Each structure stands twice: as structure tokens, then as C-alpha cells.
Coordinates of C-alpha atoms in Angstrom, one line a residue:
X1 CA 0.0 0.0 0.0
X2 CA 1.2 3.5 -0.9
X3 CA 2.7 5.2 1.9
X4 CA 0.5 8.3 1.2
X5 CA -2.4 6.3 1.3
X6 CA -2.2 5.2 4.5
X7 CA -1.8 8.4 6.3
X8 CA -4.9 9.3 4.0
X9 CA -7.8 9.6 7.2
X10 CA -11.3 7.6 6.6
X11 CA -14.4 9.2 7.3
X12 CA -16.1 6.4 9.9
X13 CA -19.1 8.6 10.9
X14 CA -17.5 8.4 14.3
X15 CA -18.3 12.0 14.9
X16 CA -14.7 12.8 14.1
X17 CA -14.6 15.2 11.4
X18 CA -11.7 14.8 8.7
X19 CA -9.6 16.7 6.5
X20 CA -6.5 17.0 4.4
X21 CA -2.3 17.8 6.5
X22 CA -2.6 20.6 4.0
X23 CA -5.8 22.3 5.3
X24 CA -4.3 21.6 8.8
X25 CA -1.2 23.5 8.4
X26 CA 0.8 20.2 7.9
X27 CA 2.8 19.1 4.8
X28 CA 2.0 16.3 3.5
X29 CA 5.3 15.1 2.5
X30 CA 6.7 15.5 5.9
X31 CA 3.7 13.3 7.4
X32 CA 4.8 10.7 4.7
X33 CA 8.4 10.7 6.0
X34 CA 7.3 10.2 9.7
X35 CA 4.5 7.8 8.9
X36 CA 7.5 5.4 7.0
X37 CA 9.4 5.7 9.8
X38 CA 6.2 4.9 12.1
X39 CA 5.8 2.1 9.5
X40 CA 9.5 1.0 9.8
X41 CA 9.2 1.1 13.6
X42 CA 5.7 -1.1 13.4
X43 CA 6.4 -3.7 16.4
X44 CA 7.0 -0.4 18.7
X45 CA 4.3 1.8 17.5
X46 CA 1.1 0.2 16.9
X47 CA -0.9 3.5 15.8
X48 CA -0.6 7.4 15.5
X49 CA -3.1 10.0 14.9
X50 CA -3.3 13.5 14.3
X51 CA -5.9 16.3 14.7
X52 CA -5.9 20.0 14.4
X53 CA -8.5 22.7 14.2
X54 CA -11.2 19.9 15.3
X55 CA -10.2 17.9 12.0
X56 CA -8.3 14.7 11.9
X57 CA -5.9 14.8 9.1
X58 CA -3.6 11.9 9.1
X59 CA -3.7 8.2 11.0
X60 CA -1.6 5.2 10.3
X61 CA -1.9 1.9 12.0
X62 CA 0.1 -1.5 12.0
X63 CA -0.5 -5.3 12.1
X64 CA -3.6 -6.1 13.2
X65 CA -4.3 -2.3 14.9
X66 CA -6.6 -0.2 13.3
X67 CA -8.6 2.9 14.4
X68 CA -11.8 1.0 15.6
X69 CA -9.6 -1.5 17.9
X70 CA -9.0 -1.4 21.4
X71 CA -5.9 -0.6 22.8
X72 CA -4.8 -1.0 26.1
X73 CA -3.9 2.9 27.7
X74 CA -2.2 2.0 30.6
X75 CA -1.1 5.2 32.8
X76 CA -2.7 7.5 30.2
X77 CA -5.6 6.8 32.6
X78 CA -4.6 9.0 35.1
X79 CA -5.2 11.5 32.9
X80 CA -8.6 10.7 32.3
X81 CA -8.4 9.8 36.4
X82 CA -8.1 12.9 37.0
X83 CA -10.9 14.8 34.2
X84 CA -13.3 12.3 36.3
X85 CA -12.4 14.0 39.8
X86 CA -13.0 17.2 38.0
X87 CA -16.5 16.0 36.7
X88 CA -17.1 14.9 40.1
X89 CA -16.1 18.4 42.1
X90 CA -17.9 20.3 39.4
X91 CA -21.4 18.2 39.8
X92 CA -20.6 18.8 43.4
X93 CA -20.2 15.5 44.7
X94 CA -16.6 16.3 46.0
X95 CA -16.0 19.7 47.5
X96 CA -12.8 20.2 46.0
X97 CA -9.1 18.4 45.1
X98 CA -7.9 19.6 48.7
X99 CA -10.7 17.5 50.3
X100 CA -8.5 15.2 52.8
X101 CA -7.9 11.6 51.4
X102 CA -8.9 9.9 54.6
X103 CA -12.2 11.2 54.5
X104 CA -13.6 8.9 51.6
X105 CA -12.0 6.3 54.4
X106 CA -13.6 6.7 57.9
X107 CA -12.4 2.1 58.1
X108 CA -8.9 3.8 57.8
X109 CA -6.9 4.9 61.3
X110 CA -3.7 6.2 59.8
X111 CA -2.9 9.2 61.8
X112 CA 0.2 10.1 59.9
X113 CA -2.2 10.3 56.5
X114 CA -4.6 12.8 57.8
X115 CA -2.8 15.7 55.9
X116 CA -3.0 14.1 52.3
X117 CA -5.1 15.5 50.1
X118 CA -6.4 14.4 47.4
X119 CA -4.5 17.2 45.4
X120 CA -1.4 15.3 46.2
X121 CA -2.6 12.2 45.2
X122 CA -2.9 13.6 41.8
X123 CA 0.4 15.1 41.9
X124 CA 2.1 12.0 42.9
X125 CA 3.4 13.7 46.1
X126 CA 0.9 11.7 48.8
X127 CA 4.2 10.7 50.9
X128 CA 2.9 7.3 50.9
X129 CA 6.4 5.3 50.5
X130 CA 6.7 3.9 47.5
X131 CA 8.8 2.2 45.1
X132 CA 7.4 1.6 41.7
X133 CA 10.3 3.1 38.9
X134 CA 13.4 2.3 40.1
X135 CA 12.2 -1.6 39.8
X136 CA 11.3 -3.6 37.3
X137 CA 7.4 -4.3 37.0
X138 CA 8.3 -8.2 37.3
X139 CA 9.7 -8.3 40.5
X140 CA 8.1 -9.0 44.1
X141 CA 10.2 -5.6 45.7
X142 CA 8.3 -3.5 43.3
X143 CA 5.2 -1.8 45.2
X144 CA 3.1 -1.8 42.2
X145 CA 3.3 -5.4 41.4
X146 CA 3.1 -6.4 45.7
X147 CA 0.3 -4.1 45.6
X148 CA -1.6 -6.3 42.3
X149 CA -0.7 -9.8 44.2
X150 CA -2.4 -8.6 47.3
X151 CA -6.5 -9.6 48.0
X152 CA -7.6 -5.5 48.9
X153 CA -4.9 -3.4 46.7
X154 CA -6.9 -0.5 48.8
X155 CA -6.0 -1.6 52.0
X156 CA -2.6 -2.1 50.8
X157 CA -1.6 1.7 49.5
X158 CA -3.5 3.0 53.0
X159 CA -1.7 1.3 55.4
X160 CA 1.9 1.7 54.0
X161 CA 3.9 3.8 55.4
X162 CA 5.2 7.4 55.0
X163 CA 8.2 8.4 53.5
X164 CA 7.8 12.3 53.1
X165 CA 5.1 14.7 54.2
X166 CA 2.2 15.3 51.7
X167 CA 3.4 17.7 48.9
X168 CA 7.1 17.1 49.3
X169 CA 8.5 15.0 46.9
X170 CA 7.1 13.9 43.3
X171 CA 7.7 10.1 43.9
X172 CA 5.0 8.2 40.6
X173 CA 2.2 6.1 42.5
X174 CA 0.2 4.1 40.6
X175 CA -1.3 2.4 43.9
X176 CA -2.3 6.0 45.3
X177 CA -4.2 6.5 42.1
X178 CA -5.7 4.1 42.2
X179 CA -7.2 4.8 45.2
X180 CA -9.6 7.7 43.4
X181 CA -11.8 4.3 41.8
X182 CA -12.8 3.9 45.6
X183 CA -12.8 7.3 46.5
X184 CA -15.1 8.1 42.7
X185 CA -17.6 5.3 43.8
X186 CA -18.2 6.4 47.7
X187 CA -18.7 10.4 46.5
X188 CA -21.5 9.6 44.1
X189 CA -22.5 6.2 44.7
X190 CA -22.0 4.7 41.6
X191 CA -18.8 2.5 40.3
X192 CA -16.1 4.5 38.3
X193 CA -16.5 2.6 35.3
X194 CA -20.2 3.6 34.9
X195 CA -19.6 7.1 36.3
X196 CA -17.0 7.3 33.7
X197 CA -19.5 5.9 31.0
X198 CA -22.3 7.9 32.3
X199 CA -20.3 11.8 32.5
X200 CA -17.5 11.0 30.0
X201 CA -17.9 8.8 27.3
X202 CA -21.4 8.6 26.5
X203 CA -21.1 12.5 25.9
X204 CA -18.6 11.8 23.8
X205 CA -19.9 9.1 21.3
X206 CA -17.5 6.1 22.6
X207 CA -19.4 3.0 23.5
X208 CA -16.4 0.7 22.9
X209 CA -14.2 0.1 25.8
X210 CA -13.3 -2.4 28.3
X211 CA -11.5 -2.1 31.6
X212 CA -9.3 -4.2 33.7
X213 CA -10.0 -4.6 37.7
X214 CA -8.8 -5.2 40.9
X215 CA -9.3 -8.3 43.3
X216 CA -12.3 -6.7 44.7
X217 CA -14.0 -6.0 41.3
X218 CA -12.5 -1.5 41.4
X219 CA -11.8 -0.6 38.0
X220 CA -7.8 0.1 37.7
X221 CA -8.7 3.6 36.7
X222 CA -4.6 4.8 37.4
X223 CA -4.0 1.7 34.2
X224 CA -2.9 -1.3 36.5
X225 CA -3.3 -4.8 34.8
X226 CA -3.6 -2.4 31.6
X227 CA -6.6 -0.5 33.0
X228 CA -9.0 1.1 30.6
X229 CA -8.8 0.2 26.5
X230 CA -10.0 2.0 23.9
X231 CA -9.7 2.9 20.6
X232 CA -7.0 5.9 19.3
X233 CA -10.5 7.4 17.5
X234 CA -12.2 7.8 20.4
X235 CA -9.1 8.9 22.7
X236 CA -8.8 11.6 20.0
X237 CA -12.2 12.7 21.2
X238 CA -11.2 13.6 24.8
X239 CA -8.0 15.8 23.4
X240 CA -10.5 17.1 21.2
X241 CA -12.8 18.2 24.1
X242 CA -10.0 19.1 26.1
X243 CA -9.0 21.8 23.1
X244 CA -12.3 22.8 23.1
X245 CA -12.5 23.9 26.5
X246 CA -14.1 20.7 27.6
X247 CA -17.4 21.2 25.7
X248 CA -18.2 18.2 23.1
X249 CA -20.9 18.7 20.3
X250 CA -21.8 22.0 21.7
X251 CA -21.8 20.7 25.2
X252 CA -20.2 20.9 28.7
X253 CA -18.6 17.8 29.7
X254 CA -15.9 19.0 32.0
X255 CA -15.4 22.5 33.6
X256 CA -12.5 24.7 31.8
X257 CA -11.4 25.6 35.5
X258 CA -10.3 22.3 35.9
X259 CA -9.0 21.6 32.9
X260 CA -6.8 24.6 33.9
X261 CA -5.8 23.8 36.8
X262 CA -5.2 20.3 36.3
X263 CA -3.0 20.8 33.6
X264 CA -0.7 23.4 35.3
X265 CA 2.2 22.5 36.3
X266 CA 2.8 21.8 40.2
X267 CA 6.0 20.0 40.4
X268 CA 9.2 19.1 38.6
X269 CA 8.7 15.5 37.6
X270 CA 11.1 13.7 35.5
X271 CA 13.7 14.2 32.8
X272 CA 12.6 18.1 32.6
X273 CA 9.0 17.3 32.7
X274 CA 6.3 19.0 35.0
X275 CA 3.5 16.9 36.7
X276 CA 0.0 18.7 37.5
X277 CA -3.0 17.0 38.2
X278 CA -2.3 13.8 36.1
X279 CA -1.1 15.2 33.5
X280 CA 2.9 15.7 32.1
X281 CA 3.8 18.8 30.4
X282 CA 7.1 20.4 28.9
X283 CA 8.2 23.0 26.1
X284 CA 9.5 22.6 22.7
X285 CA 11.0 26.0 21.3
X286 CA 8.5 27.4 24.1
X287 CA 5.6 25.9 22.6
X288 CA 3.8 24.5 25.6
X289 CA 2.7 20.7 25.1
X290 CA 0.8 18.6 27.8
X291 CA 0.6 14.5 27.7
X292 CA -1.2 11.7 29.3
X293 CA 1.6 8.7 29.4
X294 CA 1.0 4.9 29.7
X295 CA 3.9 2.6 29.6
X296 CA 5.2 1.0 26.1
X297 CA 4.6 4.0 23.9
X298 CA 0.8 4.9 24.9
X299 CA -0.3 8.7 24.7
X300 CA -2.4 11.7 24.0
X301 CA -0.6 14.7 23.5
X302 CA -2.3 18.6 23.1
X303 CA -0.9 21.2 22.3
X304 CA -3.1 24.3 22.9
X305 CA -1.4 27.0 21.5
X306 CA -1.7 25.2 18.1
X307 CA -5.0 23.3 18.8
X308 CA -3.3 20.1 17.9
X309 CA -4.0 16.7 19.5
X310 CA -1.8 13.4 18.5
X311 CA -2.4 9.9 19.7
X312 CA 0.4 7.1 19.8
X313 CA -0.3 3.2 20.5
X314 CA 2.5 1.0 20.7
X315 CA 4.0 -1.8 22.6
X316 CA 7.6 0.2 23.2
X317 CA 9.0 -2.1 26.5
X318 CA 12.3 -0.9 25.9
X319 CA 11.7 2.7 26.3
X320 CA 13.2 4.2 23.0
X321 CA 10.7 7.2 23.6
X322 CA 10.2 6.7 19.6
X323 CA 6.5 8.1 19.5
X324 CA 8.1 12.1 21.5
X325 CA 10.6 11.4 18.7
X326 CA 8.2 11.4 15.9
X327 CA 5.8 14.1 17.5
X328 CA 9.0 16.6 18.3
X329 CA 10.4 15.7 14.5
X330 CA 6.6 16.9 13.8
X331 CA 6.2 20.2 16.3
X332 CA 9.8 21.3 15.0
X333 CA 9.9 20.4 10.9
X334 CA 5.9 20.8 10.2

């Protein structure tokens, strides 16, 4: 198939609109340079898509991947973790992110916890201790995995102890996270899964999806055991929304304010990134770009200033960072 062909975007009556790199601001003949290299790079990158203006203009897929098929998202649901909590405080149902931790807990008598909020869970700066990626995934000392082979992974994260006082130290917890699935379900009553279905997705046209859970039957919401799939298409939407100042088809699905403040930057992360609430962001040539991340290559990447969103699906284990290669090679030649 002709390399031009396949970055050629199909009109699926997903309520995506679509429309030519040129009409976008993109030439075409760089997209059919990176989309070779995607091509060439196929066992790593198992789909990308791009969007701008509200118009997808280019999408290329590999193997058996295609734009309808689900993909496991990993840690790019604490992104969408977090857009939930802000659903949540706007509808009222949580007072706000510095609502204490503990008190979606009264089972839980953990004195030296009482100050975490849940602003530092989404920060990754809870104090909890916590070792999760300085070890591999495989072994027994890594918290994350001692956390998946125990019967209430709940109980687990609350009654570790603390290595730093809340707001402190960035230190990535996926077993903190995860505690919002509980603390979603006791503020409104319902699971997170169908909150999420109910507030987020049905909104947003996406009825195909699946989600992984815990030994008590919590959806992994922070992407343990793979956490939520879905198709790039439909992740697309939710950068989409997000560009659009979290109004969908001419409606509100989650307040600007948050999106705001969640996506500001609170503490120095990693590697010269910044870590707000859930989501990553750094600068290219001081054009401000913000990510959700899951492990092996997954993410959704916007970039405001030029109402761009991307999406990458892949299966990258050894960490080449190939998909920030293609979408910097993009930002800095397009």
C-alpha cells in the first residue's frame, strides 16, 4: 500500500470530522516521512493519529491495529483519572481536590495520613512510601506489582507507610491512584467505570471500551493490569474536548477551570518534565505541550497554542521514547 495512502484519514461517521495535513497546516510530505518511519518502527508503535482545528488529518496503524480497535492505555488513565475528579467536584459531589484523602476512608486509622489530600494524590506527592520506577514491574520488591498480588490493593496503598510529608517529593504512584476508583464510587454512589461511561464517554460518542480490575472488582482507573482500553479514534475525542475547553458537540462535559488547573504545572517531575494533576507537560521552542503517558509508547498529547492533539499506541517495553521522537520531529519540521 502507498505510503501516502495510509496516512490518508477515513471518514467512519465516528463524529470525528476529517480533512486534508494541507488544510491543517501540515505538509504532506513530511507526514509521509514520519509515517514510513512509524511504519519501519511497526512492532513499537502500533498507531498514531493527528488532529488540528477539530479535523483529523492523518492516521496510520500496523499489524492487526486499526482505528476501531481497542488498545490497552495503561497510565494514560490518570489522565482521564483525574478529568473524572473534576467531573465529580464540578457536579458537586466532591468539594474540592484539597478535600483530605482519609475522608472517603472513615475504616482507615492512619494518623500520619490525615494531611493528604487528594490534590497530592494527583500530583504523585501523597508521601505514601513507595517504590514503583526504580524496579522492574516483574519483581516481588516492586510496590506496584506487591500491591496487584495482594487480596484488597486499597488496603494495601492506606496502610503503608510514609516516606515524606504530603506535597514534598514527586515520587510516581500508581497504587495512590488508584485509590480515586474507591474514592469516585463512595462520593457519588455509583462505580467509576459507569460514572466514567455515564459523565465522560457517553457524551462523547464512545461505546467501545473495556476495563481491567482489581481483586475486589474496582476498575484500575490509574492503568494497572492495563486499566481502561480503547480505541485511538475515540481517545482523539477527549483531546479534542479538552482543546475545546471541555465542551463536546456543543456541550459541557468537563469545567475549563479544571481543565486549567489540572493541567498546570505543580511540580518538577522527571527528565525536565512538570507533573499537575495527572497530566505531564514540557516545552518545545517554548511551545507549551501537555501529555497523558501509559507505559510501552501509549499517549495523548495537546498542544493548545496550536489546537493540535496526537495519539500514539504501541508496545515500546524498551523505552526508546520513539512516538516524542516522531511528535517533536513533527512540532519542530511541520
Amino acid at each position: 500500500m502507498d505510503i501516502l495512502e495510509r496516512i490518508t484519514p477515513r471518514n467512519m461517521a465516528d463524529g470525528i470530522s476529517v480533512g486534508a495535513p494541507d488544510d491543517c497546516g501540515f505538509d504532506e510530505r513530511l507526514l509521509s516521512r514520519l509515517f514510513k518511519d512509524i511504519v519501519a518502527e511497526s512492532e513499537l508503535i502500533h498507531g498514531a493519529v493527528f488532529a488540528r482545528h477539530g479535523k483529523l488529518f492523518a492516521e496510520a496503524y500496523s499489524g492487526e491495529f486499526g482505528a476501531d480497535v481497542l488498545h490497552p492505555l495503561l497510565s494514560v488513565c490518570k489522565s482521564i483519572a483525574s478529568l473524572l475528579l473534576g467531573i465529580a467536584i464540578q457536579q458537586g459531589q466532591i468539594e474540592s481536590e484539597d478535600t483530605h484523602l482519609l475522608d472517603f476512608f472513615p475504616e482507615i486509622d492512619e494518623p500520619d495520613k490525615r494531611e493528604i489530600r487528594l490534590s497530592h494524590v494527583l500530583t504523585h506527592t501523597s508521601g505514601i512510601d513507595w517504590c514503583e520506577l526504580g524496579i522492574p514491574y516483574d519483581e516481588p520488591a516492586n510496590s506496584h506489582s506487591a500491591m496487584e498480588n495482594s487480596p484488597d490493593w486499597m488496603r494495601f496503598v492506606l496502610t503503608r507507610p510514609m516516606a515524606h510529608a504530603p506535597g514534598d517529593v514527586f515520587v510516581y504512584n500508581t497504587g495512590a491512584y488508584h485509590l480515586l476508583s474507591s474514592v469516585l464510587q463512595r462520593a457519588t454512589d455509583i462505580p467509576a467505570d459507569i460514572f466514567a461511561e455515564k459523565f465522560l464517554f457517553n457524551p462523547l460518542g464512545i461505546e467501545k471500551l473495556s476495563w481491567t480490575r482489581d481483586a475486589m472488582g474496582f476498575p484500575c482507573i490509574a492503568g494497572s493490569a492495563g486499566g481502561l482500553s480503547l480505541a485511538p479514534r475515540s481517545l482523539l475525542k477527549i483531546g479534542l474536548m479538552i482543546l475545546d475547553g471541555g465542551f463536546y458537540d456543543d456541550k459541557e462535559i468537563v469545567d475549563n477551570g479544571w481543565l486549567e488547573r489540572s493541567m498546570s504545572p505543580v511540580v518538577l517531575a522527571e527528565r525536565g518534565l512538570k507533573y499537575g494533576y495527572g497530566w505531564w507537560s514540557w516545552q518545545i521552542r517554548g511551545i507549551q505541550c501537555f501529555s497523558a503517558r501509559g507505559y510501552g509508547g501509549q499517549a495523548l498529547v495537546i498542544v493548545p497554542e496550536l489546537d493540535f492533539a496526537a495519539v500514539f499506541t504501541g508496545l515500546d517495553l524498551a523505552k526508546t521514547k520513539l512516538w516524542e521522537k516522531i511528535f517533536h520531529r513533527l512540532l519542530i519540521e511541520a
